[in-house]
GROMACS .gro file of C-alpha atoms in nm:
model
  325
    1MET     CA    1   0.007  -0.001  -0.009
    2ASP     CA    2   0.276   0.244   0.100
    3ASN     CA    3   0.470   0.164  -0.204
    4ILE     CA    4   0.174   0.233  -0.437
    5LEU     CA    5   0.109   0.559  -0.260
    6VAL     CA    6   0.478   0.666  -0.328
    7LYS     CA    7   0.441   0.585  -0.692
    8ILE     CA    8   0.114   0.778  -0.734
    9LEU     CA    9   0.217   1.077  -0.532
   10PRO     CA   10   0.327   1.284  -0.848
   11ILE     CA   11  -0.004   1.213  -1.002
   12MET     CA   12  -0.243   1.240  -0.698
   13THR     CA   13  -0.102   1.580  -0.584
   14PRO     CA   14  -0.224   1.773  -0.884
   15ILE     CA   15  -0.546   1.571  -0.895
   16CYS     CA   16  -0.620   1.660  -0.518
   17LEU     CA   17  -0.527   2.033  -0.599
   18LEU     CA   18  -0.762   2.034  -0.899
   19ILE     CA   19  -1.048   1.869  -0.698
   20GLY     CA   20  -0.990   2.128  -0.412
   21MET     CA   21  -0.998   2.420  -0.654
   22ILE     CA   22  -1.328   2.276  -0.784
   23VAL     CA   23  -1.479   2.242  -0.433
   24GLY     CA   24  -1.407   2.604  -0.380
   25ASP     CA   25  -1.309   2.830  -0.081
   26SER     CA   26  -1.565   2.655   0.138
   27LEU     CA   27  -1.267   2.443   0.234
   28GLU     CA   28  -1.096   2.738   0.412
   29LYS     CA   29  -1.286   2.654   0.728
   30PHE     CA   30  -1.081   2.326   0.752
   31THR     CA   31  -0.748   2.493   0.737
   32PHE     CA   32  -0.706   2.449   1.112
   33LEU     CA   33  -0.669   2.072   1.059
   34ILE     CA   34  -0.353   2.118   0.843
   35ALA     CA   35  -0.129   2.170   1.145
   36TRP     CA   36  -0.249   1.866   1.310
   37ILE     CA   37  -0.217   1.651   1.005
   38PHE     CA   38   0.140   1.778   0.948
   39ALA     CA   39   0.249   1.717   1.312
   40PHE     CA   40   0.125   1.350   1.256
   41MET     CA   41   0.306   1.333   0.928
   42THR     CA   42   0.634   1.440   1.115
   43PHE     CA   43   0.590   1.187   1.391
   44SER     CA   44   0.535   0.914   1.141
   45GLY     CA   45   0.818   1.016   0.936
   46SER     CA   46   1.052   1.046   1.222
   47LEU     CA   47   1.004   0.697   1.379
   48GLY     CA   48   1.309   0.569   1.208
   49LEU     CA   49   1.554   0.839   1.326
   50ASN     CA   50   1.752   0.836   1.641
   51PHE     CA   51   1.980   1.058   1.824
   52LYS     CA   52   2.286   0.840   1.751
   53GLN     CA   53   2.280   0.958   1.386
   54PHE     CA   54   2.427   1.283   1.510
   55ASN     CA   55   2.748   1.114   1.564
   56HIS     CA   56   2.795   1.116   1.204
   57VAL     CA   57   2.764   1.476   1.179
   58ILE     CA   58   3.029   1.530   1.454
   59TYR     CA   59   3.291   1.344   1.276
   60HIS     CA   60   3.201   1.453   0.923
   61PRO     CA   61   3.048   1.789   0.938
   62PHE     CA   62   3.161   1.940   0.603
   63PRO     CA   63   2.864   1.793   0.378
   64LEU     CA   64   2.626   1.911   0.652
   65ILE     CA   65   2.760   2.266   0.634
   66ILE     CA   66   2.737   2.257   0.256
   67ALA     CA   67   2.376   2.137   0.262
   68LEU     CA   68   2.283   2.409   0.499
   69LEU     CA   69   2.452   2.693   0.301
   70ILE     CA   70   2.259   2.573  -0.002
   71LEU     CA   71   1.940   2.515   0.176
   72HIS     CA   72   1.933   2.845   0.370
   73ILE     CA   73   2.153   3.099   0.194
   74LEU     CA   74   2.203   3.011  -0.171
   75VAL     CA   75   1.856   2.894  -0.271
   76PRO     CA   76   1.658   3.142  -0.056
   77LEU     CA   77   1.856   3.430  -0.223
   78TRP     CA   78   1.812   3.271  -0.566
   79ASN     CA   79   1.435   3.250  -0.514
   80TRP     CA   80   1.420   3.602  -0.352
   81GLY     CA   81   1.593   3.738  -0.666
   82LEU     CA   82   1.369   3.562  -0.900
   83GLY     CA   83   1.075   3.686  -0.718
   84HIS     CA   84   1.201   4.051  -0.763
   85LEU     CA   85   1.292   3.990  -1.123
   86PHE     CA   86   0.966   3.840  -1.251
   87PHE     CA   87   0.720   4.012  -1.005
   88PRO     CA   88   0.869   4.348  -0.910
   89GLY     CA   89   0.668   4.527  -0.644
   90ASP     CA   90   0.450   4.213  -0.577
   91GLN     CA   91   0.529   4.160  -0.201
   92TRP     CA   92   0.304   3.852  -0.169
   93MET     CA   93   0.438   3.657  -0.463
   94ILE     CA   94   0.801   3.738  -0.365
   95THR     CA   95   0.718   3.635  -0.009
   96GLY     CA   96   0.577   3.311  -0.154
   97PHE     CA   97   0.884   3.227  -0.347
   98THR     CA   98   1.103   3.310  -0.056
   99LEU     CA   99   0.897   3.089   0.188
  100LEU     CA  100   0.925   2.795  -0.065
  101ALA     CA  101   1.303   2.829  -0.013
  102VAL     CA  102   1.340   2.905   0.358
  103ILE     CA  103   1.156   2.586   0.491
  104PRO     CA  104   1.364   2.295   0.604
  105THR     CA  105   1.454   1.982   0.383
  106ALA     CA  106   1.192   1.705   0.309
  107ILE     CA  107   1.176   1.402   0.497
  108THR     CA  108   1.110   1.212   0.161
  109SER     CA  109   1.456   1.310   0.068
  110PHE     CA  110   1.550   1.000   0.257
  111LEU     CA  111   1.325   0.793   0.028
  112TRP     CA  112   1.483   0.911  -0.289
  113THR     CA  113   1.840   0.890  -0.141
  114SER     CA  114   1.789   0.527  -0.038
  115ILE     CA  115   1.638   0.448  -0.402
  116TYR     CA  116   1.950   0.550  -0.559
  117LYS     CA  117   2.191   0.409  -0.293
  118GLY     CA  118   2.318   0.743  -0.149
  119ASN     CA  119   2.469   0.822   0.186
  120ILE     CA  120   2.201   0.724   0.438
  121PRO     CA  121   2.372   0.830   0.765
  122LEU     CA  122   2.437   1.175   0.599
  123VAL     CA  123   2.088   1.242   0.470
  124LEU     CA  124   1.939   1.147   0.802
  125SER     CA  125   2.175   1.390   0.986
  126ILE     CA  126   2.096   1.662   0.749
  127ILE     CA  127   1.707   1.595   0.811
  128LEU     CA  128   1.754   1.587   1.190
  129ILE     CA  129   1.969   1.898   1.222
  130ASP     CA  130   1.771   2.106   0.969
  131THR     CA  131   1.439   1.996   1.128
  132PHE     CA  132   1.563   2.128   1.470
  133LEU     CA  133   1.706   2.440   1.320
  134ALA     CA  134   1.384   2.528   1.160
  135PRO     CA  135   1.218   2.734   1.443
  136ILE     CA  136   1.527   2.953   1.432
  137LEU     CA  137   1.629   2.971   1.063
  138VAL     CA  138   1.281   3.009   0.896
  139PRO     CA  139   1.180   3.326   1.111
  140ILE     CA  140   1.515   3.483   1.070
  141THR     CA  141   1.550   3.434   0.695
  142LEU     CA  142   1.194   3.545   0.630
  143LYS     CA  143   1.266   3.864   0.841
  144LEU     CA  144   1.596   3.940   0.667
  145LEU     CA  145   1.464   3.883   0.314
  146VAL     CA  146   1.104   4.007   0.333
  147GLY     CA  147   1.096   4.177   0.669
  148GLN     CA  148   0.960   4.506   0.549
  149SER     CA  149   0.636   4.344   0.426
  150LEU     CA  150   0.629   4.071   0.696
  151THR     CA  151   0.341   4.161   0.928
  152ILE     CA  152   0.320   3.813   1.120
  153GLN     CA  153   0.396   3.763   1.466
  154LEU     CA  154   0.743   3.574   1.465
  155GLY     CA  155   0.684   3.453   1.807
  156GLU     CA  156   0.367   3.264   1.696
  157LEU     CA  157   0.567   3.136   1.389
  158VAL     CA  158   0.824   2.978   1.616
  159GLN     CA  159   0.571   2.827   1.845
  160ASP     CA  160   0.391   2.658   1.542
  161LEU     CA  161   0.716   2.521   1.411
  162ILE     CA  162   0.809   2.361   1.734
  163PHE     CA  163   0.460   2.217   1.752
  164MET     CA  164   0.464   2.079   1.401
  165ILE     CA  165   0.831   1.979   1.366
  166VAL     CA  166   1.039   1.964   1.681
  167LEU     CA  167   0.790   1.810   1.936
  168PRO     CA  168   0.670   1.529   1.702
  169SER     CA  169   1.036   1.446   1.587
  170VAL     CA  170   1.165   1.436   1.956
  171ILE     CA  171   0.877   1.218   2.068
  172ALA     CA  172   0.925   0.992   1.772
  173MET     CA  173   1.301   0.950   1.834
  174ALA     CA  174   1.253   0.906   2.197
  175LEU     CA  175   1.017   0.623   2.144
  176ASN     CA  176   1.246   0.472   1.879
  177GLY     CA  177   1.529   0.480   2.136
  178LEU     CA  178   1.322   0.335   2.417
  179THR     CA  179   1.180   0.051   2.211
  180LYS     CA  180   1.530  -0.007   2.037
  181GLY     CA  181   1.379   0.038   1.696
  182LYS     CA  182   1.080  -0.188   1.732
  183ILE     CA  183   0.824   0.098   1.706
  184LYS     CA  184   0.944   0.162   1.361
  185GLU     CA  185   0.907  -0.207   1.262
  186VAL     CA  186   0.557  -0.227   1.426
  187TRP     CA  187   0.400   0.109   1.381
  188GLY     CA  188   0.602   0.249   1.089
  189PRO     CA  189   0.435   0.040   0.808
  190LYS     CA  190   0.088   0.103   0.975
  191LEU     CA  191   0.125   0.476   1.000
  192SER     CA  192   0.320   0.541   0.675
  193PRO     CA  193   0.015   0.514   0.435
  194PHE     CA  194  -0.174   0.755   0.649
  195SER     CA  195   0.112   0.987   0.644
  196LYS     CA  196   0.115   0.988   0.266
  197MET     CA  197  -0.260   1.044   0.261
  198GLY     CA  198  -0.203   1.344   0.478
  199ILE     CA  199  -0.019   1.515   0.189
  200PHE     CA  200  -0.315   1.462  -0.035
  201VAL     CA  201  -0.561   1.610   0.221
  202ILE     CA  202  -0.322   1.904   0.280
  203VAL     CA  203  -0.301   1.976  -0.093
  204PHE     CA  204  -0.688   1.930  -0.138
  205ILE     CA  205  -0.738   2.203   0.118
  206ASN     CA  206  -0.490   2.419  -0.020
  207GLY     CA  207  -0.667   2.384  -0.349
  208GLY     CA  208  -0.971   2.529  -0.190
  209VAL     CA  209  -0.763   2.826  -0.042
  210ILE     CA  210  -0.631   2.937  -0.389
  211SER     CA  211  -0.949   2.863  -0.575
  212ALA     CA  212  -1.052   3.233  -0.569
  213TYR     CA  213  -0.710   3.334  -0.677
  214MET     CA  214  -0.698   3.087  -0.956
  215ALA     CA  215  -1.050   3.157  -1.082
  216ASN     CA  216  -0.937   3.433  -1.313
  217PHE     CA  217  -0.655   3.259  -1.491
  218SER     CA  218  -0.408   3.506  -1.634
  219TRP     CA  219  -0.058   3.551  -1.766
  220LYS     CA  220   0.062   3.618  -1.407
  221ILE     CA  221  -0.058   3.275  -1.306
  222MET     CA  222   0.108   3.128  -1.602
  223LEU     CA  223   0.432   3.301  -1.522
  224THR     CA  224   0.408   3.192  -1.158
  225ILE     CA  225   0.383   2.836  -1.264
  226ILE     CA  226   0.693   2.876  -1.500
  227VAL     CA  227   0.898   3.042  -1.221
  228GLY     CA  228   0.781   2.771  -0.974
  229PHE     CA  229   0.920   2.512  -1.215
  230ILE     CA  230   1.247   2.693  -1.251
  231VAL     CA  231   1.304   2.747  -0.878
  232VAL     CA  232   1.231   2.377  -0.788
  233SER     CA  233   1.453   2.262  -1.066
  234SER     CA  234   1.736   2.480  -0.964
  235GLY     CA  235   1.747   2.347  -0.629
  236TYR     CA  236   1.860   2.002  -0.757
  237ILE     CA  237   2.093   2.153  -1.003
  238PHE     CA  238   2.270   2.382  -0.771
  239SER     CA  239   2.342   2.109  -0.511
  240TRP     CA  240   2.436   1.852  -0.765
  241LEU     CA  241   2.682   2.095  -0.941
  242ILE     CA  242   2.838   2.216  -0.599
  243SER     CA  243   2.888   1.856  -0.467
  244LYS     CA  244   3.043   1.764  -0.794
  245GLY     CA  245   3.270   2.075  -0.809
  246LEU     CA  246   3.380   1.986  -0.447
  247LYS     CA  247   3.449   1.633  -0.568
  248MET     CA  248   3.251   1.469  -0.306
  249GLU     CA  249   3.199   1.092  -0.304
  250HIS     CA  250   2.915   0.944  -0.540
  251GLU     CA  251   2.690   0.852  -0.236
  252THR     CA  252   2.738   1.200  -0.069
  253ASN     CA  253   2.663   1.362  -0.410
  254ILE     CA  254   2.330   1.176  -0.415
  255ALA     CA  255   2.247   1.277  -0.062
  256LEU     CA  256   2.308   1.640  -0.107
  257THR     CA  257   2.122   1.653  -0.443
  258PHE     CA  258   1.804   1.532  -0.283
  259THR     CA  259   1.838   1.691   0.065
  260SER     CA  260   1.938   2.031  -0.061
  261GLY     CA  261   1.695   2.015  -0.359
  262MET     CA  262   1.367   1.906  -0.181
  263ARG     CA  263   1.184   2.108   0.061
  264ASN     CA  264   0.912   2.022   0.334
  265ASN     CA  265   0.642   2.176   0.128
  266ALA     CA  266   0.361   2.070   0.334
  267LEU     CA  267   0.500   2.270   0.615
  268GLY     CA  268   0.541   2.561   0.386
  269SER     CA  269   0.180   2.513   0.292
  270VAL     CA  270   0.074   2.523   0.646
  271LEU     CA  271   0.268   2.840   0.725
  272ALA     CA  272   0.133   3.014   0.396
  273VAL     CA  273  -0.229   2.927   0.485
  274THR     CA  274  -0.187   3.027   0.852
  275TYR     CA  275  -0.009   3.346   0.821
  276PHE     CA  276  -0.040   3.497   0.466
  277PRO     CA  277  -0.290   3.582   0.182
  278SER     CA  278  -0.369   3.318  -0.082
  279ALA     CA  279  -0.129   3.473  -0.328
  280VAL     CA  280   0.150   3.332  -0.102
  281VAL     CA  281   0.010   2.986  -0.104
  282LEU     CA  282   0.030   2.951  -0.477
  283PRO     CA  283   0.418   2.927  -0.509
  284VAL     CA  284   0.429   2.679  -0.220
  285VAL     CA  285   0.167   2.451  -0.379
  286LEU     CA  286   0.346   2.464  -0.701
  287GLY     CA  287   0.661   2.337  -0.526
  288MET     CA  288   0.457   2.053  -0.394
  289LEU     CA  289   0.338   1.964  -0.758
  290PHE     CA  290   0.685   1.985  -0.917
  291GLN     CA  291   0.903   1.849  -0.640
  292GLN     CA  292   0.829   1.475  -0.646
  293VAL     CA  293   0.822   1.481  -1.033
  294MET     CA  294   1.159   1.662  -1.044
  295ALA     CA  295   1.309   1.410  -0.807
  296SER     CA  296   1.206   1.119  -1.020
  297ILE     CA  297   1.342   1.293  -1.334
  298VAL     CA  298   1.683   1.408  -1.159
  299GLY     CA  299   1.726   1.063  -1.006
  300GLY     CA  300   1.671   0.875  -1.346
  301LEU     CA  301   1.888   1.122  -1.542
  302LEU     CA  302   2.180   1.165  -1.289
  303TYR     CA  303   2.189   0.826  -1.104
  304GLY     CA  304   1.960   0.582  -1.316
  305ARG     CA  305   2.237   0.420  -1.491
  306ASN     CA  306   2.467   0.395  -1.179
  307LYS     CA  307   2.165   0.225  -0.989
  308LYS     CA  308   2.130  -0.022  -1.259
  309GLY     CA  309   2.506  -0.101  -1.252
  310ILE     CA  310   2.504  -0.154  -0.878
  311GLN     CA  311   2.209  -0.398  -0.909
  312LYS     CA  312   2.380  -0.561  -1.184
  313ALA     CA  313   2.702  -0.596  -0.996
  314LYS     CA  314   2.514  -0.726  -0.692
  315SER     CA  315   2.333  -0.979  -0.903
  316MET     CA  316   2.665  -1.105  -1.051
  317LYS     CA  317   2.811  -1.127  -0.706
  318ILE     CA  318   2.511  -1.328  -0.573
  319ALA     CA  319   2.526  -1.559  -0.886
  320LYS     CA  320   2.891  -1.607  -0.836
  321ASN     CA  321   2.867  -1.701  -0.469
  322LYS     CA  322   2.598  -1.947  -0.557
  323ASN     CA  323   2.836  -2.117  -0.820
  324LEU     CA  324   3.116  -2.127  -0.566
  325ALA     CA  325   2.869  -2.284  -0.306
   0.00000   0.00000   0.00000
């Protein structure tokens, strides 16, 4: 069931968005559910994490530092710049593209890294560190880049980030440690499908939120879609080029490409719906639409052949061992 949901994620996401837009702004009364759904998703996604994974960061901090620089300096500045370039004077559109870049890395980056045989300890460490830094980095970066137009209470934003990310993660990791990993084996497979469905529900509600904004389709919306595709794609490209330029190991390159290229867009949509007008929600929802599709394309183009080579080598090794036996 879970594997099926992962495969249909790029298809179901736009379908749920479209259905939400058809239903209309009557869905806005359900936006209070989004924070609770996301907290559950964070808890479910963090069941496989543990505090010991910080040890990898302590002894090998360089890739983590590079990932954080890409995640919270390079890409936010890039998105902010593109926002000003294509939407000069439009504070909410600029804020939307900036918000899309300042949110932490996606937990699903672990899935794509594991598919293409990347550095698992590194990707887990990046997810952990970036998750715990979110209540600090997100408000600070938003304040620095869009501070003049930011009218929200940053204290409330920090509290929501702690509720939706930090607390569920800490509880999940504590339970993982207390049960010595058994909770992941028992409850992980049961909760994971509901976590994936949570993404569909969030996108569905967001569709209702932006329905009024999308009702009058215009060149501006078309331009927003194009820029949305550019900013999502550029995150993968930047991280891949930088890790290649620094001549990092292939497994590390894979981990950096997905962790630095992907964002926790579900969190971004919660923040956009809670604190901003519908115009800010649109770029974040576009990030949701394009991110998984681009992860599939990037993985296939950059690492697909290598994955097949690894699988072929393993098959040959297994066959050789059988012959020897």
